[in-house]
């Protein structure tokens, strides 16, 4: 084989790359010589992925329940990757493609493009939720769910990390306490996360075991994340843009869309699944987590809003309202 100019240039670039980190190129070329070709199954860990479903019962529909939760968690992961890119101003790459760290500032264009991705993930999740609402036999669901006590999707840590990374922490606190918590520490605010209210045992009025277990496992991580993202959550990043960039209509549109996707549209289709399986005439069925879900899940009651700065008072007063009525009438 001829050592063309192109190949020589590539070798020089490689040499420079390894020299810059104190490494020896010939040793790495040896590595290339002995390395096996990459296979799809090694790269994607598909066999591992497909071995991660462990139903607790023999009802076939339980697999659907597990797999759809896993799919959702993967989309949550995609969303978090994009939020992190925005928070870190996007990655700067060197000419030869090496990671050179973070940019100094965030452009509105990059912000918009990444928000579009996150919105597309949530739109897929919202439109595919029919797999939960209509895609399982109610009789099977009502039986296998009893083997899953007291766990719940409520215990999804990524869901909470998305919230903490999108908004100022005060917007994620119990809305009755917000005025009082305005100048409180992160720890104090975390003590009043709005979702704690949703995990009260209907019979005892106390914290559910589901919530206690969740807090024990993840609370320290949530507080750490809240510290990390205090000045670089999505609304903080928006507020750090120039006044002119803050007027960017695409940007405002994508942020508002995200608020609707995460805090109204997804919660609504999700709520519909609870209505389908757990609503039965006068007396609703207890949730797996044992919670007051009817009073907690509807977005109209939660009024969870990441970017209040971008909505009018009227829009916020009517948050999720028409959706609740529609969902209930269609159920
Ligand atoms: C048949 C399907 C489903 C039903 C009946 C259902 C039911 C419920 C109920 C009743 C709650 C309130 C907490 C509790 O008592 O457990 C809840 C919370 C939650 N579930 Fe589901 N769920 C379903 C599917 C899913 C899926 C696929 C996910 C995806 C990860 C998920 C994620 C969540 C989250 C994040 C919460 C907390 C919501 C919030 O704090 O506003 N759920 N679910």
mmCIF file with all atom_site columns, C-alpha atoms and ligand atoms in Angstrom, residues 65 68-69 72-73 76 129 132 136 141 152-154 156 159-160 194-195 210 266 270 273-274 277-278 287-291 293 296-297 302 304, ligand 1:
data_model
loop_
_atom_site.group_PDB
_atom_site.id
_atom_site.type_symbol
_atom_site.label_atom_id
_atom_site.label_alt_id
_atom_site.label_comp_id
_atom_site.label_asym_id
_atom_site.label_entity_id
_atom_site.label_seq_id
_atom_site.pdbx_PDB_ins_code
_atom_site.Cartn_x
_atom_site.Cartn_y
_atom_site.Cartn_z
_atom_site.occupancy
_atom_site.B_iso_or_equiv
_atom_site.pdbx_formal_charge
_atom_site.auth_seq_id
_atom_site.auth_comp_id
_atom_site.auth_asym_id
_atom_site.auth_atom_id
_atom_site.pdbx_PDB_model_num
ATOM   1  C  CA  . UNK A 1 65  ? -45.281 -2.800 31.585 1.00 0.00 ? 65  UNK A CA  1
ATOM   2  C  CA  . UNK A 1 68  ? -42.358 0.505  28.398 1.00 0.00 ? 68  UNK A CA  1
ATOM   3  C  CA  . UNK A 1 69  ? -41.001 1.869  31.682 1.00 0.00 ? 69  UNK A CA  1
ATOM   4  C  CA  . UNK A 1 72  ? -39.356 5.837  29.012 1.00 0.00 ? 72  UNK A CA  1
ATOM   5  C  CA  . UNK A 1 73  ? -36.242 5.872  31.208 1.00 0.00 ? 73  UNK A CA  1
ATOM   6  C  CA  . UNK A 1 76  ? -35.527 10.542 29.997 1.00 0.00 ? 76  UNK A CA  1
ATOM   7  C  CA  . UNK A 1 129 ? -48.435 6.214  26.045 1.00 0.00 ? 129 UNK A CA  1
ATOM   8  C  CA  . UNK A 1 132 ? -49.946 1.684  28.627 1.00 0.00 ? 132 UNK A CA  1
ATOM   9  C  CA  . UNK A 1 136 ? -52.530 -4.245 28.414 1.00 0.00 ? 136 UNK A CA  1
ATOM   10 C  CA  . UNK A 1 141 ? -52.727 -5.481 35.080 1.00 0.00 ? 141 UNK A CA  1
ATOM   11 C  CA  . UNK A 1 152 ? -44.235 3.079  41.568 1.00 0.00 ? 152 UNK A CA  1
ATOM   12 C  CA  . UNK A 1 153 ? -43.076 5.079  38.526 1.00 0.00 ? 153 UNK A CA  1
ATOM   13 C  CA  . UNK A 1 154 ? -43.194 7.913  41.063 1.00 0.00 ? 154 UNK A CA  1
ATOM   14 C  CA  . UNK A 1 156 ? -38.209 7.488  38.752 1.00 0.00 ? 156 UNK A CA  1
ATOM   15 C  CA  . UNK A 1 159 ? -37.945 12.318 36.128 1.00 0.00 ? 159 UNK A CA  1
ATOM   16 C  CA  . UNK A 1 160 ? -37.001 14.386 39.181 1.00 0.00 ? 160 UNK A CA  1
ATOM   17 C  CA  . UNK A 1 194 ? -44.174 19.438 45.613 1.00 0.00 ? 194 UNK A CA  1
ATOM   18 C  CA  . UNK A 1 195 ? -44.159 15.707 44.979 1.00 0.00 ? 195 UNK A CA  1
ATOM   19 C  CA  . UNK A 1 210 ? -42.886 4.242  48.623 1.00 0.00 ? 210 UNK A CA  1
ATOM   20 C  CA  . UNK A 1 266 ? -47.175 13.799 29.475 1.00 0.00 ? 266 UNK A CA  1
ATOM   21 C  CA  . UNK A 1 270 ? -50.078 9.261  32.230 1.00 0.00 ? 270 UNK A CA  1
ATOM   22 C  CA  . UNK A 1 273 ? -53.655 5.316  32.438 1.00 0.00 ? 273 UNK A CA  1
ATOM   23 C  CA  . UNK A 1 274 ? -54.347 5.654  36.165 1.00 0.00 ? 274 UNK A CA  1
ATOM   24 C  CA  . UNK A 1 277 ? -56.923 0.961  35.496 1.00 0.00 ? 277 UNK A CA  1
ATOM   25 C  CA  . UNK A 1 278 ? -57.600 2.396  38.925 1.00 0.00 ? 278 UNK A CA  1
ATOM   26 C  CA  . UNK A 1 287 ? -52.478 2.970  43.716 1.00 0.00 ? 287 UNK A CA  1
ATOM   27 C  CA  . UNK A 1 288 ? -49.451 0.700  44.014 1.00 0.00 ? 288 UNK A CA  1
ATOM   28 C  CA  . UNK A 1 289 ? -47.729 3.455  45.934 1.00 0.00 ? 289 UNK A CA  1
ATOM   29 C  CA  . UNK A 1 290 ? -50.867 3.777  48.114 1.00 0.00 ? 290 UNK A CA  1
ATOM   30 C  CA  . UNK A 1 291 ? -51.158 7.473  47.249 1.00 0.00 ? 291 UNK A CA  1
ATOM   31 C  CA  . UNK A 1 293 ? -53.350 9.922  43.096 1.00 0.00 ? 293 UNK A CA  1
ATOM   32 C  CA  . UNK A 1 296 ? -52.344 14.619 43.044 1.00 0.00 ? 296 UNK A CA  1
ATOM   33 C  CA  . UNK A 1 297 ? -51.757 13.566 39.424 1.00 0.00 ? 297 UNK A CA  1
ATOM   34 C  CA  . UNK A 1 302 ? -50.297 20.216 40.573 1.00 0.00 ? 302 UNK A CA  1
ATOM   35 C  CA  . UNK A 1 304 ? -46.227 22.520 38.015 1.00 0.00 ? 304 UNK A CA  1
HETATM 36 C  C1  . LIG B 2 .   ? -50.630 1.491  33.487 1.00 0.00 ? 1   LIG B C1  1
HETATM 37 C  C2  . LIG B 2 .   ? -49.661 2.374  33.593 1.00 0.00 ? 1   LIG B C2  1
HETATM 38 C  C3  . LIG B 2 .   ? -49.477 3.292  34.753 1.00 0.00 ? 1   LIG B C3  1
HETATM 39 C  C4  . LIG B 2 .   ? -50.285 3.541  35.835 1.00 0.00 ? 1   LIG B C4  1
HETATM 40 C  C5  . LIG B 2 .   ? -51.662 2.960  36.142 1.00 0.00 ? 1   LIG B C5  1
HETATM 41 C  C6  . LIG B 2 .   ? -49.595 4.502  36.668 1.00 0.00 ? 1   LIG B C6  1
HETATM 42 C  C7  . LIG B 2 .   ? -50.087 4.994  37.866 1.00 0.00 ? 1   LIG B C7  1
HETATM 43 C  C8  . LIG B 2 .   ? -49.451 5.919  38.648 1.00 0.00 ? 1   LIG B C8  1
HETATM 44 C  C9  . LIG B 2 .   ? -49.958 6.407  39.913 1.00 0.00 ? 1   LIG B C9  1
HETATM 45 C  C10 . LIG B 2 .   ? -51.250 5.982  40.571 1.00 0.00 ? 1   LIG B C10 1
HETATM 46 C  C11 . LIG B 2 .   ? -49.062 7.322  40.383 1.00 0.00 ? 1   LIG B C11 1
HETATM 47 C  C12 . LIG B 2 .   ? -49.132 8.090  41.723 1.00 0.00 ? 1   LIG B C12 1
HETATM 48 C  C13 . LIG B 2 .   ? -48.135 7.474  42.671 1.00 0.00 ? 1   LIG B C13 1
HETATM 49 C  C14 . LIG B 2 .   ? -48.538 6.067  43.135 1.00 0.00 ? 1   LIG B C14 1
HETATM 50 O  O1  . LIG B 2 .   ? -49.362 5.942  44.006 1.00 0.00 ? 1   LIG B O1  1
HETATM 51 O  O2  . LIG B 2 .   ? -47.996 5.100  42.593 1.00 0.00 ? 1   LIG B O2  1
HETATM 52 C  C15 . LIG B 2 .   ? -48.002 7.427  39.412 1.00 0.00 ? 1   LIG B C15 1
HETATM 53 C  C16 . LIG B 2 .   ? -46.932 8.286  39.499 1.00 0.00 ? 1   LIG B C16 1
HETATM 54 C  C17 . LIG B 2 .   ? -45.931 8.361  38.560 1.00 0.00 ? 1   LIG B C17 1
HETATM 55 N  N1  . LIG B 2 .   ? -45.707 7.484  37.519 1.00 0.00 ? 1   LIG B N1  1
HETATM 56 FE FE1 . LIG B 2 .   ? -47.041 6.160  36.791 1.00 0.00 ? 1   LIG B FE1 1
HETATM 57 N  N2  . LIG B 2 .   ? -48.393 4.821  36.088 1.00 0.00 ? 1   LIG B N2  1
HETATM 58 C  C18 . LIG B 2 .   ? -48.271 4.100  34.914 1.00 0.00 ? 1   LIG B C18 1
HETATM 59 C  C19 . LIG B 2 .   ? -47.209 4.110  34.060 1.00 0.00 ? 1   LIG B C19 1
HETATM 60 C  C20 . LIG B 2 .   ? -46.069 4.859  34.214 1.00 0.00 ? 1   LIG B C20 1
HETATM 61 C  C21 . LIG B 2 .   ? -44.953 4.853  33.320 1.00 0.00 ? 1   LIG B C21 1
HETATM 62 C  C22 . LIG B 2 .   ? -44.795 4.016  32.041 1.00 0.00 ? 1   LIG B C22 1
HETATM 63 C  C23 . LIG B 2 .   ? -44.042 5.711  33.803 1.00 0.00 ? 1   LIG B C23 1
HETATM 64 C  C24 . LIG B 2 .   ? -42.697 5.976  33.214 1.00 0.00 ? 1   LIG B C24 1
HETATM 65 C  C25 . LIG B 2 .   ? -41.582 6.067  33.901 1.00 0.00 ? 1   LIG B C25 1
HETATM 66 C  C26 . LIG B 2 .   ? -44.590 6.295  35.013 1.00 0.00 ? 1   LIG B C26 1
HETATM 67 C  C27 . LIG B 2 .   ? -43.990 7.274  35.787 1.00 0.00 ? 1   LIG B C27 1
HETATM 68 C  C28 . LIG B 2 .   ? -44.581 7.894  36.847 1.00 0.00 ? 1   LIG B C28 1
HETATM 69 C  C29 . LIG B 2 .   ? -44.066 9.092  37.480 1.00 0.00 ? 1   LIG B C29 1
HETATM 70 C  C30 . LIG B 2 .   ? -42.828 9.867  37.064 1.00 0.00 ? 1   LIG B C30 1
HETATM 71 C  C31 . LIG B 2 .   ? -44.917 9.398  38.522 1.00 0.00 ? 1   LIG B C31 1
HETATM 72 C  C32 . LIG B 2 .   ? -44.850 10.620 39.424 1.00 0.00 ? 1   LIG B C32 1
HETATM 73 C  C33 . LIG B 2 .   ? -45.656 11.736 38.736 1.00 0.00 ? 1   LIG B C33 1
HETATM 74 C  C34 . LIG B 2 .   ? -45.667 13.041 39.475 1.00 0.00 ? 1   LIG B C34 1
HETATM 75 O  O3  . LIG B 2 .   ? -45.018 13.212 40.505 1.00 0.00 ? 1   LIG B O3  1
HETATM 76 O  O4  . LIG B 2 .   ? -46.392 13.958 39.004 1.00 0.00 ? 1   LIG B O4  1
HETATM 77 N  N3  . LIG B 2 .   ? -45.825 5.750  35.231 1.00 0.00 ? 1   LIG B N3  1
HETATM 78 N  N4  . LIG B 2 .   ? -48.253 6.555  38.385 1.00 0.00 ? 1   LIG B N4  1
#
